């Protein structure tokens, strides 16, 4: 597997952030993959899912948010995070592949917020890898309110032990979104998709499951469009 291409993204003329483009020769889709609040684009989870998607023919564009680019720990204001998502989507669109967007935890939520405010150009669907529905162990659906303004298909990949997404609440959110939303449940998975030993599965099997859920969703969306 070839090394990803290193890029720089301009965010509204105010910030420049790094990005990584993985583009397999047989790519049939592109996924703009935003990182979570506590780890950047090179985190082992981000690298692993990008590698697995590449083998399956899905290109990825990973990128840093300005605060991670600057080595800070506190996330930027939502407006800046959303602008960064838009800059990444715009660059990914240059690859002339069907576009999907989303990401891990906060990155996915910021992508959906951006989509709800103004449609992300060319994006066919959103893929959330651990949507952070609420603060840890503080069940609420307030963070899902904006999803009503998202009018493209959405896939929620969620672990049953996720402290940031009570499963019953998540099922209710998805049901309320109707046919726009699909929920894939990772049994015994926490917010990082780590599973208990009693599950009988190893990390590689879980990551393959996540990859298969994402690519299956993308193919379904493309087949129906």
mmCIF file with all atom_site columns, C-alpha atoms in Angstrom:
data_model
loop_
_atom_site.group_PDB
_atom_site.id
_atom_site.type_symbol
_atom_site.label_atom_id
_atom_site.label_alt_id
_atom_site.label_comp_id
_atom_site.label_asym_id
_atom_site.label_entity_id
_atom_site.label_seq_id
_atom_site.pdbx_PDB_ins_code
_atom_site.Cartn_x
_atom_site.Cartn_y
_atom_site.Cartn_z
_atom_site.occupancy
_atom_site.B_iso_or_equiv
_atom_site.pdbx_formal_charge
_atom_site.auth_seq_id
_atom_site.auth_comp_id
_atom_site.auth_asym_id
_atom_site.auth_atom_id
_atom_site.pdbx_PDB_model_num
ATOM 1   C CA . UNK A 1 1   ? 0.000   0.000   0.000  1.00 0.00 ? 1   UNK A CA 1
ATOM 2   C CA . UNK A 1 2   ? 1.440   3.369   -1.006 1.00 0.00 ? 2   UNK A CA 1
ATOM 3   C CA . UNK A 1 3   ? 1.960   6.158   1.520  1.00 0.00 ? 3   UNK A CA 1
ATOM 4   C CA . UNK A 1 4   ? -0.769  8.824   1.623  1.00 0.00 ? 4   UNK A CA 1
ATOM 5   C CA . UNK A 1 5   ? -0.192  12.112  -0.154 1.00 0.00 ? 5   UNK A CA 1
ATOM 6   C CA . UNK A 1 6   ? 0.454   14.977  2.263  1.00 0.00 ? 6   UNK A CA 1
ATOM 7   C CA . UNK A 1 7   ? -1.588  18.099  1.553  1.00 0.00 ? 7   UNK A CA 1
ATOM 8   C CA . UNK A 1 8   ? -2.257  21.527  3.012  1.00 0.00 ? 8   UNK A CA 1
ATOM 9   C CA . UNK A 1 9   ? -5.753  22.963  3.237  1.00 0.00 ? 9   UNK A CA 1
ATOM 10  C CA . UNK A 1 10  ? -6.606  26.645  3.398  1.00 0.00 ? 10  UNK A CA 1
ATOM 11  C CA . UNK A 1 11  ? -9.456  27.363  5.797  1.00 0.00 ? 11  UNK A CA 1
ATOM 12  C CA . UNK A 1 12  ? -11.087 30.639  4.875  1.00 0.00 ? 12  UNK A CA 1
ATOM 13  C CA . UNK A 1 13  ? -7.774  32.412  4.405  1.00 0.00 ? 13  UNK A CA 1
ATOM 14  C CA . UNK A 1 14  ? -7.269  32.365  8.180  1.00 0.00 ? 14  UNK A CA 1
ATOM 15  C CA . UNK A 1 15  ? -5.728  28.970  8.855  1.00 0.00 ? 15  UNK A CA 1
ATOM 16  C CA . UNK A 1 16  ? -3.705  26.321  7.060  1.00 0.00 ? 16  UNK A CA 1
ATOM 17  C CA . UNK A 1 17  ? -4.035  22.718  8.175  1.00 0.00 ? 17  UNK A CA 1
ATOM 18  C CA . UNK A 1 18  ? -2.408  19.447  7.154  1.00 0.00 ? 18  UNK A CA 1
ATOM 19  C CA . UNK A 1 19  ? -4.254  16.640  5.396  1.00 0.00 ? 19  UNK A CA 1
ATOM 20  C CA . UNK A 1 20  ? -3.589  13.095  4.191  1.00 0.00 ? 20  UNK A CA 1
ATOM 21  C CA . UNK A 1 21  ? -5.046  11.752  0.965  1.00 0.00 ? 21  UNK A CA 1
ATOM 22  C CA . UNK A 1 22  ? -5.228  7.977   0.521  1.00 0.00 ? 22  UNK A CA 1
ATOM 23  C CA . UNK A 1 23  ? -6.301  7.304   -3.066 1.00 0.00 ? 23  UNK A CA 1
ATOM 24  C CA . UNK A 1 24  ? -6.161  3.659   -4.198 1.00 0.00 ? 24  UNK A CA 1
ATOM 25  C CA . UNK A 1 25  ? -6.051  3.141   -7.948 1.00 0.00 ? 25  UNK A CA 1
ATOM 26  C CA . UNK A 1 26  ? -9.351  1.272   -7.950 1.00 0.00 ? 26  UNK A CA 1
ATOM 27  C CA . UNK A 1 27  ? -11.205 3.840   -5.851 1.00 0.00 ? 27  UNK A CA 1
ATOM 28  C CA . UNK A 1 28  ? -14.975 4.017   -6.397 1.00 0.00 ? 28  UNK A CA 1
ATOM 29  C CA . UNK A 1 29  ? -15.800 6.512   -3.592 1.00 0.00 ? 29  UNK A CA 1
ATOM 30  C CA . UNK A 1 30  ? -14.154 9.153   -1.419 1.00 0.00 ? 30  UNK A CA 1
ATOM 31  C CA . UNK A 1 31  ? -14.729 9.557   2.333  1.00 0.00 ? 31  UNK A CA 1
ATOM 32  C CA . UNK A 1 32  ? -13.799 12.816  4.080  1.00 0.00 ? 32  UNK A CA 1
ATOM 33  C CA . UNK A 1 33  ? -12.746 11.496  7.497  1.00 0.00 ? 33  UNK A CA 1
ATOM 34  C CA . UNK A 1 34  ? -12.653 14.000  10.363 1.00 0.00 ? 34  UNK A CA 1
ATOM 35  C CA . UNK A 1 35  ? -10.936 13.126  13.636 1.00 0.00 ? 35  UNK A CA 1
ATOM 36  C CA . UNK A 1 36  ? -12.376 13.209  17.141 1.00 0.00 ? 36  UNK A CA 1
ATOM 37  C CA . UNK A 1 37  ? -11.803 15.801  19.846 1.00 0.00 ? 37  UNK A CA 1
ATOM 38  C CA . UNK A 1 38  ? -8.902  14.118  21.593 1.00 0.00 ? 38  UNK A CA 1
ATOM 39  C CA . UNK A 1 39  ? -6.771  12.782  18.726 1.00 0.00 ? 39  UNK A CA 1
ATOM 40  C CA . UNK A 1 40  ? -5.617  13.972  15.327 1.00 0.00 ? 40  UNK A CA 1
ATOM 41  C CA . UNK A 1 41  ? -5.690  12.516  11.847 1.00 0.00 ? 41  UNK A CA 1
ATOM 42  C CA . UNK A 1 42  ? -2.704  10.219  12.489 1.00 0.00 ? 42  UNK A CA 1
ATOM 43  C CA . UNK A 1 43  ? -4.295  8.421   15.446 1.00 0.00 ? 43  UNK A CA 1
ATOM 44  C CA . UNK A 1 44  ? -4.127  4.635   15.151 1.00 0.00 ? 44  UNK A CA 1
ATOM 45  C CA . UNK A 1 45  ? -7.910  4.372   14.675 1.00 0.00 ? 45  UNK A CA 1
ATOM 46  C CA . UNK A 1 46  ? -7.872  6.927   11.875 1.00 0.00 ? 46  UNK A CA 1
ATOM 47  C CA . UNK A 1 47  ? -4.936  5.210   10.192 1.00 0.00 ? 47  UNK A CA 1
ATOM 48  C CA . UNK A 1 48  ? -6.491  1.772   10.546 1.00 0.00 ? 48  UNK A CA 1
ATOM 49  C CA . UNK A 1 49  ? -9.865  2.674   9.078  1.00 0.00 ? 49  UNK A CA 1
ATOM 50  C CA . UNK A 1 50  ? -8.221  4.586   6.222  1.00 0.00 ? 50  UNK A CA 1
ATOM 51  C CA . UNK A 1 51  ? -6.045  1.560   5.402  1.00 0.00 ? 51  UNK A CA 1
ATOM 52  C CA . UNK A 1 52  ? -8.996  -0.833  5.485  1.00 0.00 ? 52  UNK A CA 1
ATOM 53  C CA . UNK A 1 53  ? -11.128 1.424   3.329  1.00 0.00 ? 53  UNK A CA 1
ATOM 54  C CA . UNK A 1 54  ? -8.314  1.756   0.794  1.00 0.00 ? 54  UNK A CA 1
ATOM 55  C CA . UNK A 1 55  ? -8.173  -2.028  0.423  1.00 0.00 ? 55  UNK A CA 1
ATOM 56  C CA . UNK A 1 56  ? -11.936 -1.941  -0.214 1.00 0.00 ? 56  UNK A CA 1
ATOM 57  C CA . UNK A 1 57  ? -11.562 0.742   -2.894 1.00 0.00 ? 57  UNK A CA 1
ATOM 58  C CA . UNK A 1 58  ? -12.600 3.784   -0.873 1.00 0.00 ? 58  UNK A CA 1
ATOM 59  C CA . UNK A 1 59  ? -10.279 6.780   -0.908 1.00 0.00 ? 59  UNK A CA 1
ATOM 60  C CA . UNK A 1 60  ? -10.054 8.909   2.232  1.00 0.00 ? 60  UNK A CA 1
ATOM 61  C CA . UNK A 1 61  ? -9.084  12.470  3.031  1.00 0.00 ? 61  UNK A CA 1
ATOM 62  C CA . UNK A 1 62  ? -8.042  12.898  6.640  1.00 0.00 ? 62  UNK A CA 1
ATOM 63  C CA . UNK A 1 63  ? -7.255  16.352  7.988  1.00 0.00 ? 63  UNK A CA 1
ATOM 64  C CA . UNK A 1 64  ? -6.358  18.282  11.106 1.00 0.00 ? 64  UNK A CA 1
ATOM 65  C CA . UNK A 1 65  ? -8.593  20.851  12.726 1.00 0.00 ? 65  UNK A CA 1
ATOM 66  C CA . UNK A 1 66  ? -6.761  24.134  13.453 1.00 0.00 ? 66  UNK A CA 1
ATOM 67  C CA . UNK A 1 67  ? -6.407  23.424  17.168 1.00 0.00 ? 67  UNK A CA 1
ATOM 68  C CA . UNK A 1 68  ? -4.749  20.049  16.574 1.00 0.00 ? 68  UNK A CA 1
ATOM 69  C CA . UNK A 1 69  ? -2.541  21.595  13.886 1.00 0.00 ? 69  UNK A CA 1
ATOM 70  C CA . UNK A 1 70  ? -1.391  24.107  16.529 1.00 0.00 ? 70  UNK A CA 1
ATOM 71  C CA . UNK A 1 71  ? -0.760  21.378  19.115 1.00 0.00 ? 71  UNK A CA 1
ATOM 72  C CA . UNK A 1 72  ? -3.584  22.518  21.353 1.00 0.00 ? 72  UNK A CA 1
ATOM 73  C CA . UNK A 1 73  ? -6.083  20.344  23.204 1.00 0.00 ? 73  UNK A CA 1
ATOM 74  C CA . UNK A 1 74  ? -9.173  22.539  23.374 1.00 0.00 ? 74  UNK A CA 1
ATOM 75  C CA . UNK A 1 75  ? -11.336 22.274  20.236 1.00 0.00 ? 75  UNK A CA 1
ATOM 76  C CA . UNK A 1 76  ? -11.919 25.338  18.100 1.00 0.00 ? 76  UNK A CA 1
ATOM 77  C CA . UNK A 1 77  ? -15.314 27.095  18.076 1.00 0.00 ? 77  UNK A CA 1
ATOM 78  C CA . UNK A 1 78  ? -17.914 25.099  16.107 1.00 0.00 ? 78  UNK A CA 1
ATOM 79  C CA . UNK A 1 79  ? -17.998 27.626  13.244 1.00 0.00 ? 79  UNK A CA 1
ATOM 80  C CA . UNK A 1 80  ? -14.267 27.162  12.616 1.00 0.00 ? 80  UNK A CA 1
ATOM 81  C CA . UNK A 1 81  ? -14.528 23.375  12.890 1.00 0.00 ? 81  UNK A CA 1
ATOM 82  C CA . UNK A 1 82  ? -17.352 23.400  10.344 1.00 0.00 ? 82  UNK A CA 1
ATOM 83  C CA . UNK A 1 83  ? -15.379 25.697  8.006  1.00 0.00 ? 83  UNK A CA 1
ATOM 84  C CA . UNK A 1 84  ? -12.506 23.222  8.173  1.00 0.00 ? 84  UNK A CA 1
ATOM 85  C CA . UNK A 1 85  ? -14.833 20.389  7.197  1.00 0.00 ? 85  UNK A CA 1
ATOM 86  C CA . UNK A 1 86  ? -16.007 22.450  4.213  1.00 0.00 ? 86  UNK A CA 1
ATOM 87  C CA . UNK A 1 87  ? -12.425 23.089  3.119  1.00 0.00 ? 87  UNK A CA 1
ATOM 88  C CA . UNK A 1 88  ? -11.678 19.357  3.293  1.00 0.00 ? 88  UNK A CA 1
ATOM 89  C CA . UNK A 1 89  ? -14.820 18.462  1.335  1.00 0.00 ? 89  UNK A CA 1
ATOM 90  C CA . UNK A 1 90  ? -13.939 21.022  -1.328 1.00 0.00 ? 90  UNK A CA 1
ATOM 91  C CA . UNK A 1 91  ? -10.467 19.508  -1.743 1.00 0.00 ? 91  UNK A CA 1
ATOM 92  C CA . UNK A 1 92  ? -11.819 15.956  -1.784 1.00 0.00 ? 92  UNK A CA 1
ATOM 93  C CA . UNK A 1 93  ? -14.241 16.969  -4.522 1.00 0.00 ? 93  UNK A CA 1
ATOM 94  C CA . UNK A 1 94  ? -11.280 17.599  -6.818 1.00 0.00 ? 94  UNK A CA 1
ATOM 95  C CA . UNK A 1 95  ? -10.686 13.837  -6.962 1.00 0.00 ? 95  UNK A CA 1
ATOM 96  C CA . UNK A 1 96  ? -13.832 13.341  -9.087 1.00 0.00 ? 96  UNK A CA 1
ATOM 97  C CA . UNK A 1 97  ? -15.234 10.473  -6.992 1.00 0.00 ? 97  UNK A CA 1
ATOM 98  C CA . UNK A 1 98  ? -18.638 10.093  -5.330 1.00 0.00 ? 98  UNK A CA 1
ATOM 99  C CA . UNK A 1 99  ? -18.288 11.888  -1.997 1.00 0.00 ? 99  UNK A CA 1
ATOM 100 C CA . UNK A 1 100 ? -19.165 10.824  1.534  1.00 0.00 ? 100 UNK A CA 1
ATOM 101 C CA . UNK A 1 101 ? -18.209 12.650  4.721  1.00 0.00 ? 101 UNK A CA 1
ATOM 102 C CA . UNK A 1 102 ? -18.257 12.243  8.479  1.00 0.00 ? 102 UNK A CA 1
ATOM 103 C CA . UNK A 1 103 ? -15.734 10.837  10.891 1.00 0.00 ? 103 UNK A CA 1
ATOM 104 C CA . UNK A 1 104 ? -14.959 9.856   14.439 1.00 0.00 ? 104 UNK A CA 1
ATOM 105 C CA . UNK A 1 105 ? -16.973 11.314  17.306 1.00 0.00 ? 105 UNK A CA 1
ATOM 106 C CA . UNK A 1 106 ? -16.741 15.130  17.283 1.00 0.00 ? 106 UNK A CA 1
ATOM 107 C CA . UNK A 1 107 ? -15.504 15.127  13.691 1.00 0.00 ? 107 UNK A CA 1
ATOM 108 C CA . UNK A 1 108 ? -18.667 13.410  12.572 1.00 0.00 ? 108 UNK A CA 1
ATOM 109 C CA . UNK A 1 109 ? -20.871 15.739  14.593 1.00 0.00 ? 109 UNK A CA 1
ATOM 110 C CA . UNK A 1 110 ? -19.196 18.836  13.156 1.00 0.00 ? 110 UNK A CA 1
ATOM 111 C CA . UNK A 1 111 ? -19.674 17.403  9.670  1.00 0.00 ? 111 UNK A CA 1
ATOM 112 C CA . UNK A 1 112 ? -23.385 16.906  10.286 1.00 0.00 ? 112 UNK A CA 1
ATOM 113 C CA . UNK A 1 113 ? -23.713 20.401  11.745 1.00 0.00 ? 113 UNK A CA 1
ATOM 114 C CA . UNK A 1 114 ? -22.053 21.854  8.660  1.00 0.00 ? 114 UNK A CA 1
ATOM 115 C CA . UNK A 1 115 ? -24.374 19.821  6.416  1.00 0.00 ? 115 UNK A CA 1
ATOM 116 C CA . UNK A 1 116 ? -27.440 20.962  8.346  1.00 0.00 ? 116 UNK A CA 1
ATOM 117 C CA . UNK A 1 117 ? -26.524 24.644  7.911  1.00 0.00 ? 117 UNK A CA 1
ATOM 118 C CA . UNK A 1 118 ? -25.621 24.454  4.231  1.00 0.00 ? 118 UNK A CA 1
ATOM 119 C CA . UNK A 1 119 ? -25.292 21.320  2.133  1.00 0.00 ? 119 UNK A CA 1
ATOM 120 C CA . UNK A 1 120 ? -21.706 20.140  1.664  1.00 0.00 ? 120 UNK A CA 1
ATOM 121 C CA . UNK A 1 121 ? -21.064 20.270  -2.067 1.00 0.00 ? 121 UNK A CA 1
ATOM 122 C CA . UNK A 1 122 ? -21.286 16.878  -3.725 1.00 0.00 ? 122 UNK A CA 1
ATOM 123 C CA . UNK A 1 123 ? -21.647 14.842  -0.526 1.00 0.00 ? 123 UNK A CA 1
ATOM 124 C CA . UNK A 1 124 ? -23.998 11.868  -1.045 1.00 0.00 ? 124 UNK A CA 1
ATOM 125 C CA . UNK A 1 125 ? -24.163 10.617  2.548  1.00 0.00 ? 125 UNK A CA 1
ATOM 126 C CA . UNK A 1 126 ? -22.694 10.908  6.046  1.00 0.00 ? 126 UNK A CA 1
ATOM 127 C CA . UNK A 1 127 ? -20.928 8.146   7.966  1.00 0.00 ? 127 UNK A CA 1
ATOM 128 C CA . UNK A 1 128 ? -20.564 8.611   11.734 1.00 0.00 ? 128 UNK A CA 1
ATOM 129 C CA . UNK A 1 129 ? -18.084 6.446   13.618 1.00 0.00 ? 129 UNK A CA 1
ATOM 130 C CA . UNK A 1 130 ? -19.275 6.814   17.182 1.00 0.00 ? 130 UNK A CA 1
ATOM 131 C CA . UNK A 1 131 ? -21.635 9.815   17.093 1.00 0.00 ? 131 UNK A CA 1
ATOM 132 C CA . UNK A 1 132 ? -21.279 11.692  20.437 1.00 0.00 ? 132 UNK A CA 1
ATOM 133 C CA . UNK A 1 133 ? -24.936 12.012  21.312 1.00 0.00 ? 133 UNK A CA 1
ATOM 134 C CA . UNK A 1 134 ? -24.277 13.449  24.772 1.00 0.00 ? 134 UNK A CA 1
ATOM 135 C CA . UNK A 1 135 ? -21.586 14.089  27.383 1.00 0.00 ? 135 UNK A CA 1
ATOM 136 C CA . UNK A 1 136 ? -20.171 10.953  29.061 1.00 0.00 ? 136 UNK A CA 1
ATOM 137 C CA . UNK A 1 137 ? -22.852 9.170   31.077 1.00 0.00 ? 137 UNK A CA 1
ATOM 138 C CA . UNK A 1 138 ? -25.231 12.164  30.826 1.00 0.00 ? 138 UNK A CA 1
ATOM 139 C CA . UNK A 1 139 ? -27.991 10.878  28.523 1.00 0.00 ? 139 UNK A CA 1
ATOM 140 C CA . UNK A 1 140 ? -29.576 13.517  26.315 1.00 0.00 ? 140 UNK A CA 1
ATOM 141 C CA . UNK A 1 141 ? -30.583 13.989  22.684 1.00 0.00 ? 141 UNK A CA 1
ATOM 142 C CA . UNK A 1 142 ? -29.925 17.731  22.448 1.00 0.00 ? 142 UNK A CA 1
ATOM 143 C CA . UNK A 1 143 ? -26.865 17.192  20.245 1.00 0.00 ? 143 UNK A CA 1
ATOM 144 C CA . UNK A 1 144 ? -29.060 15.450  17.698 1.00 0.00 ? 144 UNK A CA 1
ATOM 145 C CA . UNK A 1 145 ? -31.507 18.307  17.153 1.00 0.00 ? 145 UNK A CA 1
ATOM 146 C CA . UNK A 1 146 ? -29.685 19.604  14.081 1.00 0.00 ? 146 UNK A CA 1
ATOM 147 C CA . UNK A 1 147 ? -29.891 16.213  12.365 1.00 0.00 ? 147 UNK A CA 1
ATOM 148 C CA . UNK A 1 148 ? -33.438 17.079  11.349 1.00 0.00 ? 148 UNK A CA 1
ATOM 149 C CA . UNK A 1 149 ? -31.858 19.530  8.926  1.00 0.00 ? 149 UNK A CA 1
ATOM 150 C CA . UNK A 1 150 ? -29.722 16.866  7.256  1.00 0.00 ? 150 UNK A CA 1
ATOM 151 C CA . UNK A 1 151 ? -31.511 15.646  4.141  1.00 0.00 ? 151 UNK A CA 1
ATOM 152 C CA . UNK A 1 152 ? -29.056 13.040  2.837  1.00 0.00 ? 152 UNK A CA 1
ATOM 153 C CA . UNK A 1 153 ? -28.594 9.436   4.023  1.00 0.00 ? 153 UNK A CA 1
ATOM 154 C CA . UNK A 1 154 ? -26.759 8.884   7.310  1.00 0.00 ? 154 UNK A CA 1
ATOM 155 C CA . UNK A 1 155 ? -25.071 5.848   8.825  1.00 0.00 ? 155 UNK A CA 1
ATOM 156 C CA . UNK A 1 156 ? -24.483 5.697   12.567 1.00 0.00 ? 156 UNK A CA 1
ATOM 157 C CA . UNK A 1 157 ? -21.928 3.082   13.639 1.00 0.00 ? 157 UNK A CA 1
ATOM 158 C CA . UNK A 1 158 ? -22.292 2.803   17.419 1.00 0.00 ? 158 UNK A CA 1
ATOM 159 C CA . UNK A 1 159 ? -21.007 0.553   20.182 1.00 0.00 ? 159 UNK A CA 1
ATOM 160 C CA . UNK A 1 160 ? -23.417 -0.806  22.772 1.00 0.00 ? 160 UNK A CA 1
ATOM 161 C CA . UNK A 1 161 ? -21.095 0.299   25.625 1.00 0.00 ? 161 UNK A CA 1
ATOM 162 C CA . UNK A 1 162 ? -20.540 3.849   24.322 1.00 0.00 ? 162 UNK A CA 1
ATOM 163 C CA . UNK A 1 163 ? -20.704 6.271   27.280 1.00 0.00 ? 163 UNK A CA 1
ATOM 164 C CA . UNK A 1 164 ? -21.372 9.119   24.836 1.00 0.00 ? 164 UNK A CA 1
ATOM 165 C CA . UNK A 1 165 ? -24.377 7.528   23.178 1.00 0.00 ? 165 UNK A CA 1
ATOM 166 C CA . UNK A 1 166 ? -27.006 5.684   25.158 1.00 0.00 ? 166 UNK A CA 1
ATOM 167 C CA . UNK A 1 167 ? -28.139 2.967   22.780 1.00 0.00 ? 167 UNK A CA 1
ATOM 168 C CA . UNK A 1 168 ? -31.853 3.317   23.444 1.00 0.00 ? 168 UNK A CA 1
ATOM 169 C CA . UNK A 1 169 ? -31.648 7.062   22.862 1.00 0.00 ? 169 UNK A CA 1
ATOM 170 C CA . UNK A 1 170 ? -29.644 6.485   19.700 1.00 0.00 ? 170 UNK A CA 1
ATOM 171 C CA . UNK A 1 171 ? -32.240 4.035   18.410 1.00 0.00 ? 171 UNK A CA 1
ATOM 172 C CA . UNK A 1 172 ? -34.901 6.656   19.053 1.00 0.00 ? 172 UNK A CA 1
ATOM 173 C CA . UNK A 1 173 ? -32.945 9.355   17.219 1.00 0.00 ? 173 UNK A CA 1
ATOM 174 C CA . UNK A 1 174 ? -32.487 7.111   14.191 1.00 0.00 ? 174 UNK A CA 1
ATOM 175 C CA . UNK A 1 175 ? -36.131 6.081   14.195 1.00 0.00 ? 175 UNK A CA 1
ATOM 176 C CA . UNK A 1 176 ? -37.120 9.741   14.254 1.00 0.00 ? 176 UNK A CA 1
ATOM 177 C CA . UNK A 1 177 ? -34.976 10.433  11.199 1.00 0.00 ? 177 UNK A CA 1
ATOM 178 C CA . UNK A 1 178 ? -36.843 7.784   9.231  1.00 0.00 ? 178 UNK A CA 1
ATOM 179 C CA . UNK A 1 179 ? -35.393 6.347   6.055  1.00 0.00 ? 179 UNK A CA 1
ATOM 180 C CA . UNK A 1 180 ? -32.541 8.869   6.066  1.00 0.00 ? 180 UNK A CA 1
ATOM 181 C CA . UNK A 1 181 ? -30.817 7.061   8.938  1.00 0.00 ? 181 UNK A CA 1
ATOM 182 C CA . UNK A 1 182 ? -29.315 3.612   9.312  1.00 0.00 ? 182 UNK A CA 1
ATOM 183 C CA . UNK A 1 183 ? -27.905 2.306   12.596 1.00 0.00 ? 183 UNK A CA 1
ATOM 184 C CA . UNK A 1 184 ? -25.156 -0.319  12.709 1.00 0.00 ? 184 UNK A CA 1
ATOM 185 C CA . UNK A 1 185 ? -24.610 -1.667  16.226 1.00 0.00 ? 185 UNK A CA 1
ATOM 186 C CA . UNK A 1 186 ? -21.176 -2.919  17.271 1.00 0.00 ? 186 UNK A CA 1
ATOM 187 C CA . UNK A 1 187 ? -21.950 -5.335  20.074 1.00 0.00 ? 187 UNK A CA 1
ATOM 188 C CA . UNK A 1 188 ? -19.861 -4.794  23.242 1.00 0.00 ? 188 UNK A CA 1
ATOM 189 C CA . UNK A 1 189 ? -18.072 -1.823  21.647 1.00 0.00 ? 189 UNK A CA 1
ATOM 190 C CA . UNK A 1 190 ? -17.256 1.308   23.640 1.00 0.00 ? 190 UNK A CA 1
ATOM 191 C CA . UNK A 1 191 ? -16.776 4.813   22.212 1.00 0.00 ? 191 UNK A CA 1
ATOM 192 C CA . UNK A 1 192 ? -13.418 3.733   20.751 1.00 0.00 ? 192 UNK A CA 1
ATOM 193 C CA . UNK A 1 193 ? -14.962 0.458   19.521 1.00 0.00 ? 193 UNK A CA 1
ATOM 194 C CA . UNK A 1 194 ? -12.929 -1.581  21.983 1.00 0.00 ? 194 UNK A CA 1
ATOM 195 C CA . UNK A 1 195 ? -14.824 -4.756  22.838 1.00 0.00 ? 195 UNK A CA 1
ATOM 196 C CA . UNK A 1 196 ? -14.802 -6.938  25.922 1.00 0.00 ? 196 UNK A CA 1
ATOM 197 C CA . UNK A 1 197 ? -12.843 -10.192 25.780 1.00 0.00 ? 197 UNK A CA 1
ATOM 198 C CA . UNK A 1 198 ? -16.053 -12.102 26.366 1.00 0.00 ? 198 UNK A CA 1
ATOM 199 C CA . UNK A 1 199 ? -17.234 -10.953 22.936 1.00 0.00 ? 199 UNK A CA 1
ATOM 200 C CA . UNK A 1 200 ? -14.843 -13.460 21.376 1.00 0.00 ? 200 UNK A CA 1
ATOM 201 C CA . UNK A 1 201 ? -13.666 -10.914 18.816 1.00 0.00 ? 201 UNK A CA 1
ATOM 202 C CA . UNK A 1 202 ? -10.317 -9.236  18.373 1.00 0.00 ? 202 UNK A CA 1
ATOM 203 C CA . UNK A 1 203 ? -9.697  -5.588  17.326 1.00 0.00 ? 203 UNK A CA 1
ATOM 204 C CA . UNK A 1 204 ? -9.065  -6.548  13.688 1.00 0.00 ? 204 UNK A CA 1
ATOM 205 C CA . UNK A 1 205 ? -12.454 -8.241  13.427 1.00 0.00 ? 205 UNK A CA 1
ATOM 206 C CA . UNK A 1 206 ? -14.190 -5.190  14.871 1.00 0.00 ? 206 UNK A CA 1
ATOM 207 C CA . UNK A 1 207 ? -12.416 -2.833  12.475 1.00 0.00 ? 207 UNK A CA 1
ATOM 208 C CA . UNK A 1 208 ? -13.373 -5.060  9.554  1.00 0.00 ? 208 UNK A CA 1
ATOM 209 C CA . UNK A 1 209 ? -16.983 -4.933  10.723 1.00 0.00 ? 209 UNK A CA 1
ATOM 210 C CA . UNK A 1 210 ? -16.875 -1.133  10.783 1.00 0.00 ? 210 UNK A CA 1
ATOM 211 C CA . UNK A 1 211 ? -15.288 -1.039  7.325  1.00 0.00 ? 211 UNK A CA 1
ATOM 212 C CA . UNK A 1 212 ? -17.911 -3.405  5.925  1.00 0.00 ? 212 UNK A CA 1
ATOM 213 C CA . UNK A 1 213 ? -20.763 -1.386  7.442  1.00 0.00 ? 213 UNK A CA 1
ATOM 214 C CA . UNK A 1 214 ? -19.405 1.826   5.924  1.00 0.00 ? 214 UNK A CA 1
ATOM 215 C CA . UNK A 1 215 ? -18.733 0.436   2.459  1.00 0.00 ? 215 UNK A CA 1
ATOM 216 C CA . UNK A 1 216 ? -22.067 -1.403  2.380  1.00 0.00 ? 216 UNK A CA 1
ATOM 217 C CA . UNK A 1 217 ? -23.862 1.835   3.203  1.00 0.00 ? 217 UNK A CA 1
ATOM 218 C CA . UNK A 1 218 ? -21.932 3.741   0.522  1.00 0.00 ? 218 UNK A CA 1
ATOM 219 C CA . UNK A 1 219 ? -22.745 1.163   -2.140 1.00 0.00 ? 219 UNK A CA 1
ATOM 220 C CA . UNK A 1 220 ? -26.417 1.225   -1.185 1.00 0.00 ? 220 UNK A CA 1
ATOM 221 C CA . UNK A 1 221 ? -26.536 5.019   -1.435 1.00 0.00 ? 221 UNK A CA 1
ATOM 222 C CA . UNK A 1 222 ? -24.802 5.021   -4.807 1.00 0.00 ? 222 UNK A CA 1
ATOM 223 C CA . UNK A 1 223 ? -27.035 2.274   -6.159 1.00 0.00 ? 223 UNK A CA 1
ATOM 224 C CA . UNK A 1 224 ? -30.159 4.237   -5.238 1.00 0.00 ? 224 UNK A CA 1
ATOM 225 C CA . UNK A 1 225 ? -29.020 7.583   -6.624 1.00 0.00 ? 225 UNK A CA 1
#
